[in-house]
Structure formats: structure tokens, C-alpha cells
Amino acid sequence: MRTQALAALLLADPDQKLAMVRSLAVSSPVDAGARLDEPPGVPGRPIRPERVPPFKVRQRSVHTLEGRAALVHSLAHIEFNAINLALDAVWRFPGMPDAYYADWLRVARDEACHFGLLRRHLRTLGHDYGDFPAHDGLWDMAWRTRDDIMARLALVPRTLEARGLDASPIVRDKLEAVGDAAGANLIEIILHDEIGHVAVGNFWYRYLCDKAGLDPLSTYRSLAVIHRAPRLRGPFNTQARRAAGFTEQELEALRHDALGV
């Protein structure tokens, strides 16, 4: 499974990547103890979209067709990155229980489905994936945490991907307000699945903390400083975060940190 996940990660063509991810079997032998060398070309991704710094991604009004297309494109780009993140979590880190690898392979398959849904909707708006510039904030954090599985779990699914739980209702409401019911429905589907994905990150992060005898909250704060994680700002979707496994203590710390307390 881990070797196959790496092969899928290296594929640059979105259609080929999706097809291979869908073909990967959760029941495949894991070979959890193997230490795989990182080949050139991680992660595989197409030449387009043009990748630019976050501040260069132009904000467009969703009240125009072009603006709605740009928004859906940005979501599709997040999901494409999320496919790569899940595959990377499978191949990169040896020595975890088999259930860890099965969980992240399931996440990769969900993310592939999300990307496909958003890409099809984007095409109904007269565009395709690659038509707008995009940034690589998600993969940048994955690269910073490539040598530390605990940091990866703390700062990618539990931090950056969890921001999607907060943003999804806002995006859904924007699309509904401009009459894009199909797009709003997709966001609702994705939000439901992403709660489960963040829960996977929470579960395995706490597994590692328990195994090492570490406090999850103080450890998280240390990892966030070491790896320069962004400070999260509200509003927070506390209902979705609770469903994803965040504790009341963690939610209170999140609110305090957002206020700079």
C-alpha cells in the first residue's frame, strides 16, 4: 500500500492521479516497517495552475460568474493538495499501526472524490482546473513537517485542514446567496467528510502523544511555534470541531489564541 501511495503521489496528471487513488485497496499489504527513499518529483502536480504566494491570489466577487469560478477553483486546488497530503501521510512515515495507513488512504480517496466533484462544477462555470493562479500553503506546511509525524498531524489536519471546517459554512452561504445551489450543496457534502478527516488527524495525533507521554495541548503549542504555524482567527465552527474530536479545553485555547490572550 505505501509503495502504491507513493506512486500515486508522483503522478502529475489529475485524471491519472484520481484513477490510481481510486484503484488503491485499503486491504492491500501495508509493509509498515519499510523505510522508503524519497524520489524526485514529490509531489506530482500539473504545470497549471500557476503557483504564486498567497498575497498574489486575486480576490474576486462571487456576484460575477468569473468570481464564482475563481472561488470553486480555489476549493478544487485545496482538494488536489489534500489528495497529495493524504498520500504523503501514507508513504512517508513508517512504523505506525496498519489502521493509520488505511485511514489516510480512505482520506485520499475522499479527497479525490471532492476534487472530481468540484472540477465538474467548475466546468459548468466555463472554466477548468488550472485556469486561475493558486498558492501552496497546505503543501508548504507538509514540507516543513516532513521529518516529524507528530508535527505533521498537529499542523496539517488539525490546523490547516481544520480551517476548512470554519470556512465552509461561510463559503456555502456565499454560493447560496448568489443562486449557486449546486455549488453550495457540494460544500455541504465536503464539510461532512472533512469533519471525519480532521477526526483522523486528531485520533492519530493523540495516539502519538499518549505513546510518548506528552500533553496534547502544550505539545501542540510547541510544535506550532517550531514550525511557524499561522495563528488561527475566528469565527470558529465549534460544532464541527467538536464533532471532529477537539476537546473543550482545546476550543477554549483556540479562542484565547485568536484574541492574543
PDB file of C-alpha atoms in Angstrom:
ATOM      1  CA  MET A   1       0.000   0.000   0.000  1.00  0.00           C
ATOM      2  CA  ARG A   2       2.695   2.515   0.937  1.00  0.00           C
ATOM      3  CA  THR A   3       4.674   1.979  -2.283  1.00  0.00           C
ATOM      4  CA  GLN A   4       1.481   2.353  -4.317  1.00  0.00           C
ATOM      5  CA  ALA A   5       0.582   5.531  -2.442  1.00  0.00           C
ATOM      6  CA  LEU A   6       3.984   6.999  -3.325  1.00  0.00           C
ATOM      7  CA  ALA A   7       3.477   6.072  -6.975  1.00  0.00           C
ATOM      8  CA  ALA A   8       0.104   7.852  -6.951  1.00  0.00           C
ATOM      9  CA  LEU A   9       1.638  10.873  -5.242  1.00  0.00           C
ATOM     10  CA  LEU A  10       4.219  11.184  -8.034  1.00  0.00           C
ATOM     11  CA  LEU A  11       1.586  11.348 -10.784  1.00  0.00           C
ATOM     12  CA  ALA A  12       1.199  14.883 -12.116  1.00  0.00           C
ATOM     13  CA  ASP A  13      -1.864  14.453 -14.327  1.00  0.00           C
ATOM     14  CA  PRO A  14      -5.020  14.941 -12.228  1.00  0.00           C
ATOM     15  CA  ASP A  15      -7.030  12.317 -14.118  1.00  0.00           C
ATOM     16  CA  GLN A  16      -4.288   9.711 -13.756  1.00  0.00           C
ATOM     17  CA  LYS A  17      -3.832  10.539 -10.058  1.00  0.00           C
ATOM     18  CA  LEU A  18      -7.556  10.215  -9.363  1.00  0.00           C
ATOM     19  CA  ALA A  19      -7.771   6.919 -11.239  1.00  0.00           C
ATOM     20  CA  MET A  20      -4.847   5.417  -9.315  1.00  0.00           C
ATOM     21  CA  VAL A  21      -6.109   6.643  -5.947  1.00  0.00           C
ATOM     22  CA  ARG A  22      -9.493   5.074  -6.626  1.00  0.00           C
ATOM     23  CA  SER A  23      -7.796   1.794  -7.529  1.00  0.00           C
ATOM     24  CA  LEU A  24      -5.793   1.544  -4.299  1.00  0.00           C
ATOM     25  CA  ALA A  25      -7.196  -1.092  -1.965  1.00  0.00           C
ATOM     26  CA  VAL A  26      -7.398  -0.363   1.751  1.00  0.00           C
ATOM     27  CA  SER A  27      -6.886  -4.095   2.331  1.00  0.00           C
ATOM     28  CA  SER A  28      -3.532  -4.167   0.477  1.00  0.00           C
ATOM     29  CA  PRO A  29      -0.455  -5.287   2.470  1.00  0.00           C
ATOM     30  CA  VAL A  30       0.922  -2.205   4.219  1.00  0.00           C
ATOM     31  CA  ASP A  31       4.611  -3.020   4.828  1.00  0.00           C
ATOM     32  CA  ALA A  32       4.609  -0.522   7.678  1.00  0.00           C
ATOM     33  CA  GLY A  33       8.210  -1.189   8.641  1.00  0.00           C
ATOM     34  CA  ALA A  34       9.727  -0.331   5.260  1.00  0.00           C
ATOM     35  CA  ARG A  35      11.735   2.883   5.051  1.00  0.00           C
ATOM     36  CA  LEU A  36      11.138   4.257   1.581  1.00  0.00           C
ATOM     37  CA  ASP A  37      13.539   6.686  -0.057  1.00  0.00           C
ATOM     38  CA  GLU A  38      12.019   9.905  -1.331  1.00  0.00           C
ATOM     39  CA  PRO A  39      12.341  10.112  -5.123  1.00  0.00           C
ATOM     40  CA  PRO A  40      12.497  13.361  -7.111  1.00  0.00           C
ATOM     41  CA  GLY A  41       9.177  14.883  -8.087  1.00  0.00           C
ATOM     42  CA  VAL A  42       7.267  14.809  -4.779  1.00  0.00           C
ATOM     43  CA  PRO A  43       4.502  15.837  -5.065  1.00  0.00           C
ATOM     44  CA  GLY A  44       3.415  15.218  -8.618  1.00  0.00           C
ATOM     45  CA  ARG A  45       1.258  18.070  -9.884  1.00  0.00           C
ATOM     46  CA  PRO A  46       0.415  19.640 -13.251  1.00  0.00           C
ATOM     47  CA  ILE A  47       2.175  22.694 -14.647  1.00  0.00           C
ATOM     48  CA  ARG A  48      -1.045  24.647 -14.251  1.00  0.00           C
ATOM     49  CA  PRO A  49      -2.338  26.254 -12.124  1.00  0.00           C
ATOM     50  CA  GLU A  50       0.401  28.822 -11.788  1.00  0.00           C
ATOM     51  CA  ARG A  51       1.550  28.747  -8.157  1.00  0.00           C
ATOM     52  CA  VAL A  52       2.004  32.149  -6.548  1.00  0.00           C
ATOM     53  CA  PRO A  53       2.402  33.488  -2.973  1.00  0.00           C
ATOM     54  CA  PRO A  54      -0.915  33.709  -1.086  1.00  0.00           C
ATOM     55  CA  PHE A  55      -0.991  37.519  -1.213  1.00  0.00           C
ATOM     56  CA  LYS A  56      -0.905  37.373  -5.025  1.00  0.00           C
ATOM     57  CA  VAL A  57      -4.077  35.296  -5.301  1.00  0.00           C
ATOM     58  CA  ARG A  58      -6.610  37.845  -6.505  1.00  0.00           C
ATOM     59  CA  GLN A  59      -9.921  38.064  -4.640  1.00  0.00           C
ATOM     60  CA  ARG A  60     -12.942  38.275  -6.949  1.00  0.00           C
ATOM     61  CA  SER A  61     -16.588  38.989  -6.215  1.00  0.00           C
ATOM     62  CA  VAL A  62     -18.818  35.912  -6.148  1.00  0.00           C
ATOM     63  CA  HIS A  63     -21.539  38.070  -7.694  1.00  0.00           C
ATOM     64  CA  THR A  64     -19.840  37.534 -11.071  1.00  0.00           C
ATOM     65  CA  LEU A  65     -19.506  34.258 -12.960  1.00  0.00           C
ATOM     66  CA  GLU A  66     -15.733  34.737 -13.061  1.00  0.00           C
ATOM     67  CA  GLY A  67     -15.657  35.292  -9.311  1.00  0.00           C
ATOM     68  CA  ARG A  68     -17.670  32.150  -8.582  1.00  0.00           C
ATOM     69  CA  ALA A  69     -15.413  30.165 -10.889  1.00  0.00           C
ATOM     70  CA  ALA A  70     -12.310  31.517  -9.103  1.00  0.00           C
ATOM     71  CA  LEU A  71     -13.780  30.519  -5.736  1.00  0.00           C
ATOM     72  CA  VAL A  72     -14.633  26.999  -6.888  1.00  0.00           C
ATOM     73  CA  HIS A  73     -11.171  26.739  -8.457  1.00  0.00           C
ATOM     74  CA  SER A  74      -9.525  27.647  -5.147  1.00  0.00           C
ATOM     75  CA  LEU A  75     -11.531  24.910  -3.422  1.00  0.00           C
ATOM     76  CA  ALA A  76     -10.594  22.382  -6.099  1.00  0.00           C
ATOM     77  CA  HIS A  77      -6.935  23.318  -5.602  1.00  0.00           C
ATOM     78  CA  ILE A  78      -7.250  22.723  -1.868  1.00  0.00           C
ATOM     79  CA  GLU A  79      -8.730  19.283  -2.537  1.00  0.00           C
ATOM     80  CA  PHE A  80      -5.983  18.413  -5.027  1.00  0.00           C
ATOM     81  CA  ASN A  81      -3.404  19.334  -2.395  1.00  0.00           C
ATOM     82  CA  ALA A  82      -5.355  17.305   0.150  1.00  0.00           C
ATOM     83  CA  ILE A  83      -5.053  14.206  -2.060  1.00  0.00           C
ATOM     84  CA  ASN A  84      -1.287  14.664  -2.051  1.00  0.00           C
ATOM     85  CA  LEU A  85      -1.196  15.284   1.706  1.00  0.00           C
ATOM     86  CA  ALA A  86      -3.073  12.075   2.461  1.00  0.00           C
ATOM     87  CA  LEU A  87      -0.893  10.025   0.115  1.00  0.00           C
ATOM     88  CA  ASP A  88       2.215  11.578   1.648  1.00  0.00           C
ATOM     89  CA  ALA A  89       0.986  10.617   5.127  1.00  0.00           C
ATOM     90  CA  VAL A  90       0.731   7.005   3.932  1.00  0.00           C
ATOM     91  CA  TRP A  91       4.135   6.512   2.344  1.00  0.00           C
ATOM     92  CA  ARG A  92       6.388   8.868   4.306  1.00  0.00           C
ATOM     93  CA  PHE A  93       6.049   7.690   7.889  1.00  0.00           C
ATOM     94  CA  PRO A  94       6.943   4.079   8.754  1.00  0.00           C
ATOM     95  CA  GLY A  95       6.247   2.212  11.951  1.00  0.00           C
ATOM     96  CA  MET A  96       2.614   3.150  12.538  1.00  0.00           C
ATOM     97  CA  PRO A  97      -0.245   0.656  13.063  1.00  0.00           C
ATOM     98  CA  ASP A  98      -1.848  -0.688   9.900  1.00  0.00           C
ATOM     99  CA  ALA A  99      -5.052   1.209  10.757  1.00  0.00           C
ATOM    100  CA  TYR A 100      -3.177   4.517  10.396  1.00  0.00           C
ATOM    101  CA  TYR A 101      -2.341   3.796   6.755  1.00  0.00           C
ATOM    102  CA  ALA A 102      -5.840   2.525   5.994  1.00  0.00           C
ATOM    103  CA  ASP A 103      -7.326   5.696   7.480  1.00  0.00           C
ATOM    104  CA  TRP A 104      -5.208   8.016   5.361  1.00  0.00           C
ATOM    105  CA  LEU A 105      -5.807   6.010   2.206  1.00  0.00           C
ATOM    106  CA  ARG A 106      -9.548   6.395   2.796  1.00  0.00           C
ATOM    107  CA  VAL A 107      -8.995  10.126   3.239  1.00  0.00           C
ATOM    108  CA  ALA A 108      -7.091  10.258  -0.070  1.00  0.00           C
ATOM    109  CA  ARG A 109      -9.996   8.557  -1.817  1.00  0.00           C
ATOM    110  CA  ASP A 110     -12.483  11.021  -0.313  1.00  0.00           C
ATOM    111  CA  GLU A 111     -10.325  13.975  -1.366  1.00  0.00           C
ATOM    112  CA  ALA A 112     -10.125  12.572  -4.899  1.00  0.00           C
ATOM    113  CA  CYS A 113     -13.919  12.418  -4.967  1.00  0.00           C
ATOM    114  CA  HIS A 114     -14.159  16.018  -3.724  1.00  0.00           C
ATOM    115  CA  PHE A 115     -11.722  17.229  -6.368  1.00  0.00           C
ATOM    116  CA  GLY A 116     -13.687  15.457  -9.087  1.00  0.00           C
ATOM    117  CA  LEU A 117     -16.977  16.974  -7.929  1.00  0.00           C
ATOM    118  CA  LEU A 118     -15.569  20.493  -7.749  1.00  0.00           C
ATOM    119  CA  ARG A 119     -13.825  20.173 -11.106  1.00  0.00           C
ATOM    120  CA  ARG A 120     -17.054  19.086 -12.780  1.00  0.00           C
ATOM    121  CA  HIS A 121     -18.864  22.043 -11.233  1.00  0.00           C
ATOM    122  CA  LEU A 122     -16.066  24.377 -12.305  1.00  0.00           C
ATOM    123  CA  ARG A 123     -16.539  23.214 -15.883  1.00  0.00           C
ATOM    124  CA  THR A 124     -20.218  24.174 -15.723  1.00  0.00           C
ATOM    125  CA  LEU A 125     -18.974  27.707 -14.953  1.00  0.00           C
ATOM    126  CA  GLY A 126     -16.902  27.781 -18.133  1.00  0.00           C
ATOM    127  CA  HIS A 127     -13.506  27.009 -16.596  1.00  0.00           C
ATOM    128  CA  ASP A 128     -11.268  24.094 -15.658  1.00  0.00           C
ATOM    129  CA  TYR A 129      -8.660  23.325 -13.038  1.00  0.00           C
ATOM    130  CA  GLY A 130      -5.547  25.315 -13.844  1.00  0.00           C
ATOM    131  CA  ASP A 131      -7.314  28.414 -15.176  1.00  0.00           C
ATOM    132  CA  PHE A 132      -6.562  30.585 -12.120  1.00  0.00           C
ATOM    133  CA  PRO A 133      -3.388  31.111 -10.056  1.00  0.00           C
ATOM    134  CA  ALA A 134      -3.242  29.291  -6.731  1.00  0.00           C
ATOM    135  CA  HIS A 135      -0.971  29.096  -3.704  1.00  0.00           C
ATOM    136  CA  ASP A 136       0.658  26.155  -1.934  1.00  0.00           C
ATOM    137  CA  GLY A 137       0.120  26.935   1.736  1.00  0.00           C
ATOM    138  CA  LEU A 138      -1.021  23.401   2.542  1.00  0.00           C
ATOM    139  CA  TRP A 139       1.936  21.712   0.886  1.00  0.00           C
ATOM    140  CA  ASP A 140       4.390  24.213   2.370  1.00  0.00           C
ATOM    141  CA  MET A 141       3.421  23.049   5.856  1.00  0.00           C
ATOM    142  CA  ALA A 142       3.629  19.424   4.774  1.00  0.00           C
ATOM    143  CA  TRP A 143       7.194  20.063   3.625  1.00  0.00           C
ATOM    144  CA  ARG A 144       8.138  21.745   6.910  1.00  0.00           C
ATOM    145  CA  THR A 145       6.871  18.740   8.859  1.00  0.00           C
ATOM    146  CA  ARG A 146       8.229  16.005   6.585  1.00  0.00           C
ATOM    147  CA  ASP A 147      10.614  14.689   9.264  1.00  0.00           C
ATOM    148  CA  ASP A 148       8.171  14.679  12.193  1.00  0.00           C
ATOM    149  CA  ILE A 149       4.920  12.733  12.042  1.00  0.00           C
ATOM    150  CA  MET A 150       3.628  14.309  15.250  1.00  0.00           C
ATOM    151  CA  ALA A 151       4.146  17.786  13.835  1.00  0.00           C
ATOM    152  CA  ARG A 152       2.540  16.735  10.548  1.00  0.00           C
ATOM    153  CA  LEU A 153      -0.588  15.520  12.302  1.00  0.00           C
ATOM    154  CA  ALA A 154      -0.728  18.542  14.597  1.00  0.00           C
ATOM    155  CA  LEU A 155      -0.268  21.191  11.939  1.00  0.00           C
ATOM    156  CA  VAL A 156      -1.834  19.855   8.746  1.00  0.00           C
ATOM    157  CA  PRO A 157      -5.116  18.049   9.519  1.00  0.00           C
ATOM    158  CA  ARG A 158      -5.619  19.628  12.968  1.00  0.00           C
ATOM    159  CA  THR A 159      -4.654  23.167  11.916  1.00  0.00           C
ATOM    160  CA  LEU A 160      -4.740  23.970   8.217  1.00  0.00           C
ATOM    161  CA  GLU A 161      -7.385  21.457   7.166  1.00  0.00           C
ATOM    162  CA  ALA A 162      -9.455  22.233  10.255  1.00  0.00           C
ATOM    163  CA  ARG A 163      -9.671  25.810   8.992  1.00  0.00           C
ATOM    164  CA  GLY A 164     -11.881  24.386   6.269  1.00  0.00           C
ATOM    165  CA  LEU A 165     -14.408  23.424   8.936  1.00  0.00           C
ATOM    166  CA  ASP A 166     -14.592  27.095   9.898  1.00  0.00           C
ATOM    167  CA  ALA A 167     -14.670  28.447   6.348  1.00  0.00           C
ATOM    168  CA  SER A 168     -17.110  26.004   4.748  1.00  0.00           C
ATOM    169  CA  PRO A 169     -20.362  27.460   6.140  1.00  0.00           C
ATOM    170  CA  ILE A 170     -19.290  30.943   5.039  1.00  0.00           C
ATOM    171  CA  VAL A 171     -18.467  29.723   1.521  1.00  0.00           C
ATOM    172  CA  ARG A 172     -21.687  27.707   1.338  1.00  0.00           C
ATOM    173  CA  ASP A 173     -23.757  30.737   2.319  1.00  0.00           C
ATOM    174  CA  LYS A 174     -21.994  32.929  -0.257  1.00  0.00           C
ATOM    175  CA  LEU A 175     -22.794  30.477  -3.041  1.00  0.00           C
ATOM    176  CA  GLU A 176     -26.392  30.109  -1.898  1.00  0.00           C
ATOM    177  CA  ALA A 177     -26.787  33.894  -1.809  1.00  0.00           C
ATOM    178  CA  VAL A 178     -25.825  34.209  -5.490  1.00  0.00           C
ATOM    179  CA  GLY A 179     -28.058  31.331  -6.598  1.00  0.00           C
ATOM    180  CA  ASP A 180     -25.392  28.628  -6.963  1.00  0.00           C
ATOM    181  CA  ALA A 181     -27.345  25.898  -5.184  1.00  0.00           C
ATOM    182  CA  ALA A 182     -25.285  23.122  -6.781  1.00  0.00           C
ATOM    183  CA  GLY A 183     -22.034  24.640  -5.518  1.00  0.00           C
ATOM    184  CA  ALA A 184     -23.475  25.198  -2.051  1.00  0.00           C
ATOM    185  CA  ASN A 185     -24.584  21.568  -1.910  1.00  0.00           C
ATOM    186  CA  LEU A 186     -21.072  20.414  -2.791  1.00  0.00           C
ATOM    187  CA  ILE A 187     -19.658  22.445   0.088  1.00  0.00           C
ATOM    188  CA  GLU A 188     -22.112  20.775   2.470  1.00  0.00           C
ATOM    189  CA  ILE A 189     -21.031  17.324   1.273  1.00  0.00           C
ATOM    190  CA  ILE A 190     -17.364  18.212   1.610  1.00  0.00           C
ATOM    191  CA  LEU A 191     -17.840  19.699   5.094  1.00  0.00           C
ATOM    192  CA  HIS A 192     -19.433  16.469   6.301  1.00  0.00           C
ATOM    193  CA  ASP A 193     -16.490  14.419   5.015  1.00  0.00           C
ATOM    194  CA  GLU A 194     -13.848  16.846   6.251  1.00  0.00           C
ATOM    195  CA  ILE A 195     -15.098  16.507   9.826  1.00  0.00           C
ATOM    196  CA  GLY A 196     -14.104  12.852   9.549  1.00  0.00           C
ATOM    197  CA  HIS A 197     -10.731  13.701   8.052  1.00  0.00           C
ATOM    198  CA  VAL A 198      -9.863  16.121  10.842  1.00  0.00           C
ATOM    199  CA  ALA A 199     -11.023  13.460  13.304  1.00  0.00           C
ATOM    200  CA  VAL A 200      -8.473  11.073  11.793  1.00  0.00           C
ATOM    201  CA  GLY A 201      -5.757  13.660  12.407  1.00  0.00           C
ATOM    202  CA  ASN A 202      -6.951  14.184  15.966  1.00  0.00           C
ATOM    203  CA  PHE A 203      -7.040  10.457  16.702  1.00  0.00           C
ATOM    204  CA  TRP A 204      -3.523   9.699  15.486  1.00  0.00           C
ATOM    205  CA  TYR A 205      -2.048  12.872  16.976  1.00  0.00           C
ATOM    206  CA  ARG A 206      -3.408  11.869  20.384  1.00  0.00           C
ATOM    207  CA  TYR A 207      -2.208   8.304  19.828  1.00  0.00           C
ATOM    208  CA  LEU A 208       1.360   9.584  19.413  1.00  0.00           C
ATOM    209  CA  CYS A 209       1.063  11.960  22.369  1.00  0.00           C
ATOM    210  CA  ASP A 210      -0.220   9.158  24.596  1.00  0.00           C
ATOM    211  CA  LYS A 211       2.529   6.840  23.410  1.00  0.00           C
ATOM    212  CA  ALA A 212       5.183   9.469  24.226  1.00  0.00           C
ATOM    213  CA  GLY A 213       3.561  10.572  27.487  1.00  0.00           C
ATOM    214  CA  LEU A 214       3.015  14.119  26.194  1.00  0.00           C
ATOM    215  CA  ASP A 215       0.206  16.569  26.855  1.00  0.00           C
ATOM    216  CA  PRO A 216      -1.568  17.191  23.525  1.00  0.00           C
ATOM    217  CA  LEU A 217      -2.324  20.868  24.168  1.00  0.00           C
ATOM    218  CA  SER A 218       1.109  22.039  25.324  1.00  0.00           C
ATOM    219  CA  THR A 219       2.798  19.861  22.704  1.00  0.00           C
ATOM    220  CA  TYR A 220       0.644  21.405  20.009  1.00  0.00           C
ATOM    221  CA  ARG A 221       1.629  24.900  21.080  1.00  0.00           C
ATOM    222  CA  SER A 222       5.327  23.999  20.975  1.00  0.00           C
ATOM    223  CA  LEU A 223       5.032  22.421  17.524  1.00  0.00           C
ATOM    224  CA  ALA A 224       3.107  25.437  16.215  1.00  0.00           C
ATOM    225  CA  VAL A 225       5.961  27.736  17.269  1.00  0.00           C
ATOM    226  CA  ILE A 226       8.732  25.463  15.956  1.00  0.00           C
ATOM    227  CA  HIS A 227       7.117  25.065  12.525  1.00  0.00           C
ATOM    228  CA  ARG A 228       5.728  28.614  12.237  1.00  0.00           C
ATOM    229  CA  ALA A 229       2.074  27.675  12.042  1.00  0.00           C
ATOM    230  CA  PRO A 230      -0.271  30.582  11.355  1.00  0.00           C
ATOM    231  CA  ARG A 231      -2.374  31.972  14.188  1.00  0.00           C
ATOM    232  CA  LEU A 232      -5.946  30.882  13.582  1.00  0.00           C
ATOM    233  CA  ARG A 233      -8.657  33.521  13.631  1.00  0.00           C
ATOM    234  CA  GLY A 234     -12.394  33.176  14.145  1.00  0.00           C
ATOM    235  CA  PRO A 235     -15.176  32.728  13.646  1.00  0.00           C
ATOM    236  CA  PHE A 236     -14.737  29.053  14.531  1.00  0.00           C
ATOM    237  CA  ASN A 237     -17.174  26.307  13.647  1.00  0.00           C
ATOM    238  CA  THR A 238     -17.179  24.878  17.161  1.00  0.00           C
ATOM    239  CA  GLN A 239     -19.935  22.369  16.376  1.00  0.00           C
ATOM    240  CA  ALA A 240     -17.896  20.841  13.541  1.00  0.00           C
ATOM    241  CA  ARG A 241     -14.685  20.992  15.567  1.00  0.00           C
ATOM    242  CA  ARG A 242     -16.322  19.139  18.452  1.00  0.00           C
ATOM    243  CA  ALA A 243     -17.596  16.516  16.012  1.00  0.00           C
ATOM    244  CA  ALA A 244     -14.017  16.184  14.710  1.00  0.00           C
ATOM    245  CA  GLY A 245     -12.738  15.428  18.205  1.00  0.00           C
ATOM    246  CA  PHE A 246     -11.460  18.739  19.561  1.00  0.00           C
ATOM    247  CA  THR A 247     -11.869  18.965  23.324  1.00  0.00           C
ATOM    248  CA  GLU A 248     -13.458  21.883  25.162  1.00  0.00           C
ATOM    249  CA  GLN A 249     -10.018  22.742  26.542  1.00  0.00           C
ATOM    250  CA  GLU A 250      -8.616  22.901  23.005  1.00  0.00           C
ATOM    251  CA  LEU A 251     -11.514  25.034  21.777  1.00  0.00           C
ATOM    252  CA  GLU A 252     -11.062  27.459  24.667  1.00  0.00           C
ATOM    253  CA  ALA A 253      -7.324  27.692  23.935  1.00  0.00           C
ATOM    254  CA  LEU A 254      -8.151  28.322  20.276  1.00  0.00           C
ATOM    255  CA  ARG A 255     -10.431  31.224  21.187  1.00  0.00           C
ATOM    256  CA  HIS A 256      -7.850  32.701  23.549  1.00  0.00           C
ATOM    257  CA  ASP A 257      -5.042  32.377  20.991  1.00  0.00           C
ATOM    258  CA  ALA A 258      -7.192  34.044  18.317  1.00  0.00           C
ATOM    259  CA  LEU A 259      -7.684  37.014  20.648  1.00  0.00           C
ATOM    260  CA  GLY A 260      -3.991  37.136  21.518  1.00  0.00           C
ATOM    261  CA  VAL A 261      -4.782  36.403  25.168  1.00  0.00           C
TER     262      VAL A 261
END
